[in-house]
CSV table of N, CA, C and O and ligand atoms in Angstrom, one decimal:
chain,number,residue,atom,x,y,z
A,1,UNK,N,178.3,62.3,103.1
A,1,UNK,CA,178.3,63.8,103.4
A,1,UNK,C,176.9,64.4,103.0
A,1,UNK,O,176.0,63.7,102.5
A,2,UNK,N,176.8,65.5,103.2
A,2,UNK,CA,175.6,66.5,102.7
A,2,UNK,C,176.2,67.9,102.5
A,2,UNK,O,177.4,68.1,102.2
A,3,UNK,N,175.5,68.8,102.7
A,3,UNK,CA,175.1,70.3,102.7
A,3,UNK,C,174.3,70.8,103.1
A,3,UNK,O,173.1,70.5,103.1
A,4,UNK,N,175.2,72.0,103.6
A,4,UNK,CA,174.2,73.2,103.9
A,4,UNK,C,174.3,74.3,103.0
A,4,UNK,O,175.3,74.7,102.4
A,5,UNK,N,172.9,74.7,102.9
A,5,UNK,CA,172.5,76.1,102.5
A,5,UNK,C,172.3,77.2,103.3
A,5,UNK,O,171.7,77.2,104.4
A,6,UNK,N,172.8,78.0,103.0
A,6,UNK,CA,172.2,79.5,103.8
A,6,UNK,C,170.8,79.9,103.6
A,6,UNK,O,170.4,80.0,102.4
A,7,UNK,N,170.1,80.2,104.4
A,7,UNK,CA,168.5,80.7,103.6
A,7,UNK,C,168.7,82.3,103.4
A,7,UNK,O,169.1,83.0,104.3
A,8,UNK,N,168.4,82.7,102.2
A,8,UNK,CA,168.2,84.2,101.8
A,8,UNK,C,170.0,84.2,101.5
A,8,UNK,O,170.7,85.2,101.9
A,9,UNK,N,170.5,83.3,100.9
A,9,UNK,CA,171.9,83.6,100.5
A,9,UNK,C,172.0,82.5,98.9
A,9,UNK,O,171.0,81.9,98.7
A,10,UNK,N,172.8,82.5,98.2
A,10,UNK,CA,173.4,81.4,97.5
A,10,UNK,C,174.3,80.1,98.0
A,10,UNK,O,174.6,79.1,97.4
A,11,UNK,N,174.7,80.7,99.1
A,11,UNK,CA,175.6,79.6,99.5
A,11,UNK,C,175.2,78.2,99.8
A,11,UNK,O,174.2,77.9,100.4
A,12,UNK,N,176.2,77.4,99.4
A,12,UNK,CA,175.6,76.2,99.9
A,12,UNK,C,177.3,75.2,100.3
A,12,UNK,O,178.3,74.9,99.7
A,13,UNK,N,176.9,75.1,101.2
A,13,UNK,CA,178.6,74.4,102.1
A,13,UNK,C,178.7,72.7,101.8
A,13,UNK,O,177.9,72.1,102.4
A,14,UNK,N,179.4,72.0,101.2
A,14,UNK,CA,179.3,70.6,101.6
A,14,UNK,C,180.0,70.2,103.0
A,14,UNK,O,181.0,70.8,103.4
A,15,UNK,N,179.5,69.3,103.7
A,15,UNK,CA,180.1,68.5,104.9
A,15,UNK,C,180.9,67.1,104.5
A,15,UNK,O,180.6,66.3,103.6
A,16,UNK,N,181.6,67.1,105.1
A,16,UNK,CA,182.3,65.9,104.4
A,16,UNK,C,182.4,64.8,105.5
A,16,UNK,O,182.7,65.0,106.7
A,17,UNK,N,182.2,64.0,105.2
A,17,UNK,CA,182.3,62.7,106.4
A,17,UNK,C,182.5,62.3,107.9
A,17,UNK,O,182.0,61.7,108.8
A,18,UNK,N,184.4,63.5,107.5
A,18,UNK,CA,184.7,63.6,108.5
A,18,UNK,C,185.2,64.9,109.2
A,18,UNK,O,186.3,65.2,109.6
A,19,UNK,N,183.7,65.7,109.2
A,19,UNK,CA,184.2,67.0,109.6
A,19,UNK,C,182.6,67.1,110.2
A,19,UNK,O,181.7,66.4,109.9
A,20,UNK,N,182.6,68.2,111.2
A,20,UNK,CA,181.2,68.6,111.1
A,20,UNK,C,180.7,69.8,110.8
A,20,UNK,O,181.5,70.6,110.3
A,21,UNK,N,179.5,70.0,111.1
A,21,UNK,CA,178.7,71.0,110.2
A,21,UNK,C,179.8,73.0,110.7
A,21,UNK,O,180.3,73.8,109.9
A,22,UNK,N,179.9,72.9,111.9
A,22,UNK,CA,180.8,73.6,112.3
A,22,UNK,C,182.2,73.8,111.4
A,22,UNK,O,182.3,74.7,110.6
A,23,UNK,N,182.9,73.1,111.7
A,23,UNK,CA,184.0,73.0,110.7
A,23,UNK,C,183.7,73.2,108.9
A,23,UNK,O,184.3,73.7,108.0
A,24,UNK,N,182.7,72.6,108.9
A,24,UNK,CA,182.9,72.8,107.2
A,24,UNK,C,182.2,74.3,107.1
A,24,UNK,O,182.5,74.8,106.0
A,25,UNK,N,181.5,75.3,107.9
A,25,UNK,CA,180.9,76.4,107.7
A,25,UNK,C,182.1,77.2,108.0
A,25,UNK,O,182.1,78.1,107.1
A,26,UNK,N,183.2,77.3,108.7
A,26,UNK,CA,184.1,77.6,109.2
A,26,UNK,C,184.7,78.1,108.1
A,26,UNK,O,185.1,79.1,107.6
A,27,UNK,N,184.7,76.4,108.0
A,27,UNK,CA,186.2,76.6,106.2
A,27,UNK,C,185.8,77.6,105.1
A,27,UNK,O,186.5,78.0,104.2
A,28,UNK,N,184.3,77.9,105.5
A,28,UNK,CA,183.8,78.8,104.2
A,28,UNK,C,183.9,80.0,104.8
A,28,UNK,O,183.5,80.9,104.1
A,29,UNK,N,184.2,80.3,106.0
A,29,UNK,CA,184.4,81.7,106.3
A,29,UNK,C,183.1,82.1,107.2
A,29,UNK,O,182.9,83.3,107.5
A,30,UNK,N,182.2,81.1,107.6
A,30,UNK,CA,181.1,81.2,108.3
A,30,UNK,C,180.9,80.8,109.9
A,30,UNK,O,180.4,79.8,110.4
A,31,UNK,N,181.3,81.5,110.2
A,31,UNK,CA,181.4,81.0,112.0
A,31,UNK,C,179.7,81.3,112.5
A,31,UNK,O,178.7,82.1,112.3
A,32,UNK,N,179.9,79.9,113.5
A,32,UNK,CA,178.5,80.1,114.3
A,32,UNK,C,179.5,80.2,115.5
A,32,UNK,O,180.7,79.9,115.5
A,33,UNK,N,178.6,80.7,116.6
A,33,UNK,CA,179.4,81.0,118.0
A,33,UNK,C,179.6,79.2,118.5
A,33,UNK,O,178.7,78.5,117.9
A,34,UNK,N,180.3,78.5,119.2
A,34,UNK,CA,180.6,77.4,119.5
A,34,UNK,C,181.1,77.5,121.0
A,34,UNK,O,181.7,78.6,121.1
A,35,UNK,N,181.1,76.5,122.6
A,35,UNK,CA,181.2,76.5,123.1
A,35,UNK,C,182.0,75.0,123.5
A,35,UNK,O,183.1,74.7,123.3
A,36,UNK,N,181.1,74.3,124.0
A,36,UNK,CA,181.5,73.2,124.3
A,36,UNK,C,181.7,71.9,123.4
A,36,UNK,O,182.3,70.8,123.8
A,37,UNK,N,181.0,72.3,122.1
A,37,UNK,CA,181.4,71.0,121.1
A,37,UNK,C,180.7,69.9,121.0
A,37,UNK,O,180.8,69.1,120.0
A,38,UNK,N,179.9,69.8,122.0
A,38,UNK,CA,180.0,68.4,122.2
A,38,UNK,C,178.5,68.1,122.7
A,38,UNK,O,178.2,67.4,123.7
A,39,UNK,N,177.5,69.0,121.9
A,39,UNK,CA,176.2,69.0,122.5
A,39,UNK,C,175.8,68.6,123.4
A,39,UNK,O,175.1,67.5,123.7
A,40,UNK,N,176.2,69.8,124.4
A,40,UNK,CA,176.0,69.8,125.8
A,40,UNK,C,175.5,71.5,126.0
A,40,UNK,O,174.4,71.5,126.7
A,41,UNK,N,175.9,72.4,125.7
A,41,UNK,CA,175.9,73.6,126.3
A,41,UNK,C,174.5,74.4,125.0
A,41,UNK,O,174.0,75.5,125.4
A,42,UNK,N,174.3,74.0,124.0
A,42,UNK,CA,173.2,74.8,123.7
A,42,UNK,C,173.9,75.8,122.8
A,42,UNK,O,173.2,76.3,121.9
A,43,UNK,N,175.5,76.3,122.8
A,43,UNK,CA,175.5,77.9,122.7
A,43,UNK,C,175.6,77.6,120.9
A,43,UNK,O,176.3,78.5,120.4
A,44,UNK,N,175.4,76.9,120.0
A,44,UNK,CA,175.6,76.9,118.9
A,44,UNK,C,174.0,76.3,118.2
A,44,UNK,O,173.7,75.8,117.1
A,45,UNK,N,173.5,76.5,119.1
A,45,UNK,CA,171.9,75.9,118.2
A,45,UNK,C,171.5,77.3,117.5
A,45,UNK,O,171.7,78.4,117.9
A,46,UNK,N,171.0,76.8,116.1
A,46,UNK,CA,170.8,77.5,114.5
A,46,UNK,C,169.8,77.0,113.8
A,46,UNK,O,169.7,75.9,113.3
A,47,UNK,N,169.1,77.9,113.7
A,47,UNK,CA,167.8,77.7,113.4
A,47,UNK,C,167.5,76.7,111.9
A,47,UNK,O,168.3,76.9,111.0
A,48,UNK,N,166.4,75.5,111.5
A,48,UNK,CA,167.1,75.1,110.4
A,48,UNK,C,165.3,75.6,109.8
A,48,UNK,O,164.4,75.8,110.7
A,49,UNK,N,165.0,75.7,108.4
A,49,UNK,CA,164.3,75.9,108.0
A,49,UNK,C,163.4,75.4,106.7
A,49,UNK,O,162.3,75.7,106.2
A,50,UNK,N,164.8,74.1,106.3
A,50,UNK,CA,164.5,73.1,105.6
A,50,UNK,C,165.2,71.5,106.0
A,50,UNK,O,166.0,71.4,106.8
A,51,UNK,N,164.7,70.6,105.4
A,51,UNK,CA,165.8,69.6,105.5
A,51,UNK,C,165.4,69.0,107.1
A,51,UNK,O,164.8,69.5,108.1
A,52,UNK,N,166.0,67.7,107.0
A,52,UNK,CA,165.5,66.9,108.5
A,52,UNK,C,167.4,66.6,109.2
A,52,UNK,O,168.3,65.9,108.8
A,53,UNK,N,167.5,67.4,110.1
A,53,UNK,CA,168.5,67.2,111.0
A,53,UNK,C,168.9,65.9,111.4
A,53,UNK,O,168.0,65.0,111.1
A,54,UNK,N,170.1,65.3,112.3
A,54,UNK,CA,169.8,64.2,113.1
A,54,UNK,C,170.5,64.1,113.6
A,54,UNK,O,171.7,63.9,113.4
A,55,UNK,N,169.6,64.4,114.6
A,55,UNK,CA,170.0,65.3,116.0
A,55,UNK,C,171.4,64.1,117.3
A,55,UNK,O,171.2,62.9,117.6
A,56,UNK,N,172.3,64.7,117.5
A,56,UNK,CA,173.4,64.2,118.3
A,56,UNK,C,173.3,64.7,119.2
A,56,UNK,O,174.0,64.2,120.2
A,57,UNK,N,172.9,65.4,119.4
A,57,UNK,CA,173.2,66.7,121.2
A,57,UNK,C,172.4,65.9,122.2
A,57,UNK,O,171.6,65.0,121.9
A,58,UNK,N,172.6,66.4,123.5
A,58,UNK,CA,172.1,66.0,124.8
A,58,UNK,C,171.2,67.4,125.4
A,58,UNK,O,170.7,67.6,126.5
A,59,UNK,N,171.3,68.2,124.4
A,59,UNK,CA,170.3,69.6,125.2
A,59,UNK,C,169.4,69.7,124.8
A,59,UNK,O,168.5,69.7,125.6
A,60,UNK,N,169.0,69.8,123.6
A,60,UNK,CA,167.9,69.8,123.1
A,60,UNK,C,166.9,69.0,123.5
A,60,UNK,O,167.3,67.9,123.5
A,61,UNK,N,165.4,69.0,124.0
A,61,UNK,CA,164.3,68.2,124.8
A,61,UNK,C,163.9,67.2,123.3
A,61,UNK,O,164.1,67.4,122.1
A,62,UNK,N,163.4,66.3,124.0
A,62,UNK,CA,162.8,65.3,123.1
A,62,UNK,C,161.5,66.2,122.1
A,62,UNK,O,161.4,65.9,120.9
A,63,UNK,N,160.7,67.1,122.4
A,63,UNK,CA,159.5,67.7,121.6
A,63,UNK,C,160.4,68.7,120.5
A,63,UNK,O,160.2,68.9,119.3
A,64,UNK,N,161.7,69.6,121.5
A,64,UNK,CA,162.6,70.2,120.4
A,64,UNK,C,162.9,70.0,119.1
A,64,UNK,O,163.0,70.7,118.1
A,65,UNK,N,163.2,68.7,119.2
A,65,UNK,CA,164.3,67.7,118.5
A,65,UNK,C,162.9,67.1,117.4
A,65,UNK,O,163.0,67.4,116.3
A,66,UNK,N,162.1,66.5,117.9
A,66,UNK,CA,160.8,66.7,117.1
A,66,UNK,C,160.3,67.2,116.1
A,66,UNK,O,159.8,66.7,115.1
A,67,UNK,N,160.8,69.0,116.8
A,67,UNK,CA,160.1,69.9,115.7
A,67,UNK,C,161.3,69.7,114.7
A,67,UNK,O,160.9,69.9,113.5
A,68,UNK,N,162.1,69.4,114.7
A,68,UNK,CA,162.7,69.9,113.6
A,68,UNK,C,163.1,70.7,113.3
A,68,UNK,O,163.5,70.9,112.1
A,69,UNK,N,163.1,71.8,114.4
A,69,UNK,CA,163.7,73.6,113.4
A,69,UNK,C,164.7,74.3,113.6
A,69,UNK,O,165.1,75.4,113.2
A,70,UNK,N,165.3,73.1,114.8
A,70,UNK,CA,166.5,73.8,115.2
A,70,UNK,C,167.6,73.0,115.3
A,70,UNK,O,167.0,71.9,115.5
A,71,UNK,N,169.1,72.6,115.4
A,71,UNK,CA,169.8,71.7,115.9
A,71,UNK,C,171.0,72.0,116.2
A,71,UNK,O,171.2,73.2,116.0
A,72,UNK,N,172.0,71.1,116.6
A,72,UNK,CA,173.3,71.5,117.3
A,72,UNK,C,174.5,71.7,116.0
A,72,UNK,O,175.3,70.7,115.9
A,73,UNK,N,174.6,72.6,115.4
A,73,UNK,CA,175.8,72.2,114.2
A,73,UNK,C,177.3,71.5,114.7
A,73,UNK,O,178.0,70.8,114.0
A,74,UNK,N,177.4,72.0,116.2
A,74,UNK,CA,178.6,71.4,116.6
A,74,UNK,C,179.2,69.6,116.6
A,74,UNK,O,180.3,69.0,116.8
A,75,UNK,N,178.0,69.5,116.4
A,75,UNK,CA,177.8,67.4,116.5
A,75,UNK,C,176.4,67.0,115.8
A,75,UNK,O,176.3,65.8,115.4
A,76,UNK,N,175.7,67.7,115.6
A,76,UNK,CA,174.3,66.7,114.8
A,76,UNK,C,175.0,66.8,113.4
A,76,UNK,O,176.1,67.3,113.0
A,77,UNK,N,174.0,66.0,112.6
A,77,UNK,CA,174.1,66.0,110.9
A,77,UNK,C,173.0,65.8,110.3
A,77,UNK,O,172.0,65.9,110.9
A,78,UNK,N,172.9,65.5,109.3
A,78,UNK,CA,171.6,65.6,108.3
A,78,UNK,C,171.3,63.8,107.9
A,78,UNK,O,172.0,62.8,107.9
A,79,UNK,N,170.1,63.9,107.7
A,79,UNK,CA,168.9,62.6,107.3
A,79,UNK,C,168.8,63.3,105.9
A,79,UNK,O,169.0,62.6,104.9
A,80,UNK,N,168.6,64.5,105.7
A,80,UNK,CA,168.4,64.7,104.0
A,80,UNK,C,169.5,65.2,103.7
A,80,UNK,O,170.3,65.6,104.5
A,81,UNK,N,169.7,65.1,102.4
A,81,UNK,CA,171.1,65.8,101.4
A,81,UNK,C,171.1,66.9,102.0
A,81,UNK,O,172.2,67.0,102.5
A,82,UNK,N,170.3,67.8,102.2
A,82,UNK,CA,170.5,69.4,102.2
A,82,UNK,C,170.2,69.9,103.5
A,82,UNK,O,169.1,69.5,103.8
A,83,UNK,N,170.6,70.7,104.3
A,83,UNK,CA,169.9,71.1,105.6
A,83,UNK,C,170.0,72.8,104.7
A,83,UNK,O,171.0,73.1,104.1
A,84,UNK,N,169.1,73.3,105.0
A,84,UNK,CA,168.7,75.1,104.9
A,84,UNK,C,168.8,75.4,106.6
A,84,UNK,O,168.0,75.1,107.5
A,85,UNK,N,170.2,76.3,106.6
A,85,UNK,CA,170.1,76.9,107.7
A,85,UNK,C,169.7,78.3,107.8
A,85,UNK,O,170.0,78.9,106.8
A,86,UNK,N,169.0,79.0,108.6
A,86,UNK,CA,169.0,80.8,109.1
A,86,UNK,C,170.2,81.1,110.1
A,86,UNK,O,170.2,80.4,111.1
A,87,UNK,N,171.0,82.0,109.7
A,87,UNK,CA,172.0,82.6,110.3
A,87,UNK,C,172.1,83.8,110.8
A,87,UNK,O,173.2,84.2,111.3
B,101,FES,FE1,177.7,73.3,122.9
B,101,FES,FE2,177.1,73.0,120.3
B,101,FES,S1,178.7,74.1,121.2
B,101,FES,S2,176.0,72.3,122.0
């Protein structure tokens, strides 16, 4: 597992194995908008502002996915302990 942080909050969410970033934000009462699930549609990309993502989606472009600053919470997950999201 890992975590997420809120940026400009205290919160910090753990992810657990077998859930994803969506669902565990959820459980804390933190909805991102979600569409298709299944990184295809884009409608849940969230800005990240620390932390290296790793990236699962099929929308995001190869230079996107690169930068690093954004990803799919509905299916990617994290390379570091901690992803810092903007909400
Ligand atoms: Fe469609 Fe995440 S909800 S890419």
């Amino acid at each position: 597992g890992f975590e997420i942080a809120i940026a400009d909050s205290e919160r910090v969410i753990p992810v657990g194995e077998d859930q994803t970033v969506i669902e565990a934000l959820s459980a804390a009462g933190i909805e991102i908008p979600v569409s298709c699930e299944q990184g295809i549609c884009g409608t849940c990309v969230t800005k990240i502002v620390d932390g290296l993502p790793d990236h699962r989606d099929m929308f995001l472009s190869d230079a996107e996915k690169a930068a690093n600053d954004c990803f799919t919470p509905c299916c990617s997950r994290a390379l570091t302990p901690r992803l810092t999201i903007r909400i």
